[in-house]
Amino acid sequence: MKYHKLVENAAKPNGFWGKMMIKSMNKNHSSLTDWGLEHIQIELGSKVLDIGCGGGQTVSKLCNMVGNGKVCGIDYSELCVKKSQKLNSKSILCGKANIKQASVSSLPFDDNCFDIVTAVETFYFWPDKPNDLKEIMRVLKSGGKLLMIFEMLRSDDDPFKWERVEKMLGIKAVDENEIAQLLEDCGYVNVKTYTQSGTSWLCAIAEKPKEQI
Ligand SMILES: C[S@@+](CC[C@H](N)C(=O)[O-])C[C@H]1O[C@@H](n2cnc3c(N)ncnc32)[C@H](O)[C@@H]1O
């Protein structure tokens, strides 16, 4: 019962079980997120967007990495926006962070405004993945990078590992080659993927092509 209520709230946290899920995500995604962030260089002064920011822990980590840069977070769950705002209240007060309620499918930002976009454990839930990836490309600067981090990697060693969660949430664990191919099909370049032995973690990094002058 408890497990079901918690897992159901991974897609769009709401109410009591949503609050419990947010607590659990902030705790359980921390080392996965740190590992994923190790694969990308974040320059001081960067402008970064975290999509599906959940309880706001990634926004907080990013705020500590960008120096005098800026970090925005978006999530379509009202509860997540409130919790992220609470966790990052100091950074919001000093104008470093900004958290908005929005869907990945329609980002409330101008074209070409972010150096980096991150998305931790959220891709599975997006309604129209190819178009959502193109929407992210719209807000990335030329040469900007998308970093996606996953805990649910499908592997031949244990193909049914995620079956229960997949059925409960109507989502699919990701395949390393399929993710890379999808990113390329959506127009991203320099696509790289990384896995961590002994885990089912995957991190994918892709670049918006640089404008030809
Ligand atoms: C499993 S949680 C991960 C949260 C956070 N990134 C973390 O690692 O703890 C997935 C998050 O993605 C958000 N999400 C799912 N679909 C979304 C969409 N279409 N647009 C924006 N946020 C979405 C959910 O509300 C939820 O907060």
Short mmCIF file of C-alpha atoms and ligand atoms in Angstrom, two decimals:
data_model
loop_
_atom_site.label_atom_id
_atom_site.label_comp_id
_atom_site.label_asym_id
_atom_site.label_seq_id
_atom_site.Cartn_x
_atom_site.Cartn_y
_atom_site.Cartn_z
CA MET A 1 0.00 0.00 0.00
CA LYS A 2 2.67 2.50 1.14
CA TYR A 3 4.97 1.47 -1.72
CA HIS A 4 2.15 1.85 -4.27
CA LYS A 5 1.09 5.28 -2.99
CA LEU A 6 4.69 6.46 -3.04
CA VAL A 7 5.52 5.19 -6.51
CA GLU A 8 2.27 6.54 -7.99
CA ASN A 9 3.42 9.98 -6.88
CA ALA A 10 6.68 9.87 -8.83
CA ALA A 11 4.89 11.06 -11.99
CA LYS A 12 3.31 14.22 -10.53
CA PRO A 13 3.69 14.51 -6.75
CA ASN A 14 0.54 15.71 -4.97
CA GLY A 15 -0.97 15.59 -1.45
CA PHE A 16 0.44 13.65 1.52
CA TRP A 17 2.04 10.84 -0.50
CA GLY A 18 3.43 13.42 -2.91
CA LYS A 19 5.20 15.10 0.02
CA MET A 20 6.60 11.72 1.12
CA MET A 21 7.75 11.01 -2.44
CA ILE A 22 9.50 14.38 -2.71
CA LYS A 23 11.40 13.68 0.55
CA SER A 24 12.37 10.26 -0.73
CA MET A 25 13.49 11.61 -4.14
CA ASN A 26 15.65 14.33 -2.59
CA LYS A 27 17.37 11.65 -0.50
CA ASN A 28 17.57 8.79 -2.98
CA HIS A 29 18.51 10.72 -6.13
CA SER A 30 21.34 12.63 -4.49
CA SER A 31 24.28 10.33 -5.32
CA LEU A 32 22.84 9.53 -8.78
CA THR A 33 22.64 13.26 -9.48
CA ASP A 34 26.18 13.92 -8.18
CA TRP A 35 27.49 11.13 -10.40
CA GLY A 36 25.68 12.51 -13.46
CA LEU A 37 26.84 16.08 -12.83
CA GLU A 38 30.46 14.86 -12.74
CA HIS A 39 30.20 14.26 -16.51
CA ILE A 40 29.65 17.86 -17.48
CA GLN A 41 31.69 20.99 -16.97
CA ILE A 42 29.60 23.81 -15.56
CA GLU A 43 31.40 27.14 -15.98
CA LEU A 44 31.06 29.83 -13.33
CA GLY A 45 28.42 32.29 -14.51
CA SER A 46 26.44 29.64 -16.42
CA LYS A 47 22.68 29.89 -16.83
CA VAL A 48 21.17 26.46 -16.12
CA LEU A 49 17.62 25.07 -16.30
CA ASP A 50 16.56 21.94 -14.37
CA ILE A 51 13.48 20.25 -15.85
CA GLY A 52 11.16 18.21 -13.60
CA CYS A 53 12.94 19.72 -10.59
CA GLY A 54 10.89 17.72 -8.03
CA GLY A 55 11.89 18.73 -4.50
CA GLY A 56 14.56 21.14 -5.78
CA GLN A 57 17.69 19.33 -4.71
CA THR A 58 19.32 19.49 -8.14
CA VAL A 59 18.57 23.23 -8.33
CA SER A 60 20.32 23.60 -4.97
CA LYS A 61 23.36 21.58 -6.13
CA LEU A 62 23.53 23.65 -9.35
CA CYS A 63 23.33 26.93 -7.40
CA ASN A 64 26.49 25.83 -5.59
CA MET A 65 28.24 25.22 -8.93
CA VAL A 66 27.43 28.30 -11.04
CA GLY A 67 29.03 31.04 -8.94
CA ASN A 68 27.27 34.23 -9.95
CA GLY A 69 25.29 32.42 -12.65
CA LYS A 70 21.58 31.64 -12.53
CA VAL A 71 19.55 28.45 -12.04
CA CYS A 72 15.91 28.03 -13.07
CA GLY A 73 13.79 25.01 -12.22
CA ILE A 74 10.47 23.96 -13.69
CA ASP A 75 8.01 21.27 -12.72
CA TYR A 76 4.37 20.76 -13.68
CA SER A 77 3.47 19.69 -10.14
CA GLU A 78 2.33 22.60 -7.97
CA LEU A 79 3.55 20.77 -4.85
CA CYS A 80 7.04 20.30 -6.34
CA VAL A 81 7.24 23.98 -7.19
CA LYS A 82 6.35 24.90 -3.58
CA LYS A 83 8.85 22.42 -2.10
CA SER A 84 11.62 23.49 -4.50
CA GLN A 85 10.97 27.13 -3.68
CA LYS A 86 11.19 26.35 0.04
CA LEU A 87 14.46 24.42 -0.29
CA ASN A 88 16.01 27.15 -2.44
CA SER A 89 14.48 30.15 -0.68
CA LYS A 90 17.82 31.87 0.02
CA SER A 91 18.99 31.54 -3.60
CA ILE A 92 15.60 32.79 -4.79
CA LEU A 93 15.78 35.80 -2.44
CA CYS A 94 19.15 36.85 -3.82
CA GLY A 95 17.98 36.41 -7.42
CA LYS A 96 20.15 33.39 -8.19
CA ALA A 97 17.36 30.80 -8.48
CA ASN A 98 13.89 30.91 -9.96
CA ILE A 99 11.34 28.06 -9.86
CA LYS A 100 8.25 28.06 -12.08
CA GLN A 101 5.31 25.74 -12.64
CA ALA A 102 5.47 24.62 -16.27
CA SER A 103 5.52 21.59 -18.55
CA VAL A 104 8.58 20.46 -20.47
CA SER A 105 6.38 20.64 -23.59
CA SER A 106 5.99 24.41 -23.36
CA LEU A 107 8.88 26.05 -21.57
CA PRO A 108 8.24 29.63 -20.39
CA PHE A 109 11.61 30.91 -21.61
CA ASP A 110 12.97 32.75 -24.65
CA ASP A 111 14.91 30.96 -27.38
CA ASN A 112 18.68 30.46 -26.89
CA CYS A 113 18.91 31.43 -23.21
CA PHE A 114 20.45 28.48 -21.29
CA ASP A 115 24.04 27.15 -21.33
CA ILE A 116 22.96 23.84 -19.78
CA VAL A 117 19.66 22.02 -19.27
CA THR A 118 19.50 19.13 -16.77
CA ALA A 119 16.76 16.52 -16.39
CA VAL A 120 17.08 13.98 -13.57
CA GLU A 121 14.74 10.96 -13.50
CA THR A 122 11.97 12.74 -15.37
CA PHE A 123 12.25 11.84 -19.09
CA TYR A 124 10.09 8.68 -18.67
CA PHE A 125 7.03 10.83 -17.90
CA TRP A 126 7.26 13.33 -20.75
CA PRO A 127 4.19 13.21 -22.99
CA ASP A 128 5.82 13.69 -26.41
CA LYS A 129 9.51 12.91 -26.08
CA PRO A 130 10.76 13.96 -29.58
CA ASN A 131 8.93 17.29 -29.43
CA ASP A 132 9.85 17.84 -25.78
CA LEU A 133 13.54 17.34 -26.68
CA LYS A 134 13.11 19.87 -29.51
CA GLU A 135 11.48 22.31 -27.08
CA ILE A 136 14.56 21.96 -24.85
CA MET A 137 16.80 22.61 -27.85
CA ARG A 138 14.85 25.83 -28.52
CA VAL A 139 15.80 27.28 -25.10
CA LEU A 140 19.44 26.07 -25.22
CA LYS A 141 22.08 28.46 -26.53
CA SER A 142 24.03 27.47 -29.62
CA GLY A 143 26.54 24.84 -28.38
CA GLY A 144 24.60 24.50 -25.09
CA LYS A 145 24.32 21.08 -23.47
CA LEU A 146 21.51 18.83 -22.32
CA LEU A 147 22.34 16.42 -19.48
CA MET A 148 19.81 13.68 -18.77
CA ILE A 149 20.28 11.36 -15.79
CA PHE A 150 18.44 8.04 -15.35
CA GLU A 151 18.21 5.40 -12.68
CA MET A 152 16.02 3.05 -14.72
CA LEU A 153 18.36 1.63 -17.35
CA ARG A 154 17.18 -1.50 -19.16
CA SER A 155 19.86 -4.18 -19.35
CA ASP A 156 20.11 -7.66 -20.87
CA ASP A 157 21.52 -8.99 -17.56
CA ASP A 158 18.28 -8.26 -15.71
CA PRO A 159 15.60 -7.39 -18.32
CA PHE A 160 12.68 -7.49 -15.83
CA LYS A 161 14.32 -5.37 -13.11
CA TRP A 162 11.92 -2.44 -13.64
CA GLU A 163 8.83 -4.39 -14.71
CA ARG A 164 6.77 -3.66 -11.57
CA VAL A 165 7.40 0.11 -11.63
CA GLU A 166 6.93 0.22 -15.42
CA LYS A 167 3.49 -1.39 -15.07
CA MET A 168 2.44 0.76 -12.13
CA LEU A 169 3.37 4.02 -13.82
CA GLY A 170 2.85 3.11 -17.49
CA ILE A 171 6.44 4.12 -18.29
CA LYS A 172 9.43 2.38 -19.86
CA ALA A 173 12.97 2.01 -18.53
CA VAL A 174 15.48 3.44 -21.00
CA ASP A 175 17.89 1.75 -23.38
CA GLU A 176 21.32 3.39 -23.81
CA ASN A 177 21.40 3.09 -27.63
CA GLU A 178 17.77 4.16 -28.06
CA ILE A 179 18.32 7.33 -26.02
CA ALA A 180 21.44 8.22 -28.03
CA GLN A 181 19.58 7.60 -31.30
CA LEU A 182 16.58 9.67 -30.21
CA LEU A 183 18.81 12.61 -29.28
CA GLU A 184 20.53 12.43 -32.68
CA ASP A 185 17.19 12.13 -34.48
CA CYS A 186 16.06 15.30 -32.68
CA GLY A 187 19.07 17.19 -34.07
CA TYR A 188 21.47 17.05 -31.11
CA VAL A 189 25.19 16.51 -31.82
CA ASN A 190 28.18 15.11 -29.89
CA VAL A 191 25.89 12.71 -28.06
CA LYS A 192 27.67 10.78 -25.31
CA THR A 193 26.34 8.22 -22.85
CA TYR A 194 27.87 6.89 -19.64
CA THR A 195 26.93 4.04 -17.32
CA GLN A 196 28.21 3.14 -13.88
CA SER A 197 29.18 -0.47 -13.25
CA GLY A 198 27.26 -2.20 -10.48
CA THR A 199 24.31 0.18 -10.93
CA SER A 200 21.54 0.77 -13.47
CA TRP A 201 22.52 4.43 -13.84
CA LEU A 202 22.75 6.15 -17.20
CA CYS A 203 23.75 9.67 -18.09
CA ALA A 204 23.35 11.13 -21.59
CA ILE A 205 24.89 14.39 -22.74
CA ALA A 206 24.01 16.07 -26.04
CA GLU A 207 24.78 19.42 -27.63
CA LYS A 208 22.71 21.88 -29.59
CA PRO A 209 24.59 22.37 -32.88
CA LYS A 210 26.67 25.55 -33.06
CA GLU A 211 25.27 28.11 -35.45
CA GLN A 212 27.17 28.36 -38.73
CA ILE A 213 28.42 31.87 -39.35
C1 LIG B 1 10.78 11.01 -10.36
S1 LIG B 1 10.56 12.73 -10.16
C2 LIG B 1 12.24 13.35 -10.20
C3 LIG B 1 12.37 14.69 -9.52
C4 LIG B 1 13.76 15.28 -9.44
N1 LIG B 1 14.30 15.57 -10.75
C5 LIG B 1 14.67 14.36 -8.68
O1 LIG B 1 15.59 13.79 -9.28
O2 LIG B 1 14.46 14.16 -7.47
C6 LIG B 1 9.93 13.24 -11.74
C7 LIG B 1 9.57 14.71 -11.74
O3 LIG B 1 9.27 15.11 -13.08
C8 LIG B 1 8.13 15.94 -13.05
N2 LIG B 1 7.50 15.88 -14.38
C9 LIG B 1 6.98 14.78 -14.97
N3 LIG B 1 6.47 15.08 -16.18
C10 LIG B 1 6.70 16.42 -16.36
C11 LIG B 1 6.38 17.32 -17.42
N4 LIG B 1 5.74 16.90 -18.51
N5 LIG B 1 6.75 18.61 -17.29
C12 LIG B 1 7.39 19.03 -16.16
N6 LIG B 1 7.69 18.22 -15.11
C13 LIG B 1 7.35 16.92 -15.22
C14 LIG B 1 7.27 15.38 -11.92
O4 LIG B 1 6.32 16.29 -11.43
C15 LIG B 1 8.34 15.02 -10.89
O5 LIG B 1 8.62 16.07 -10.03
#
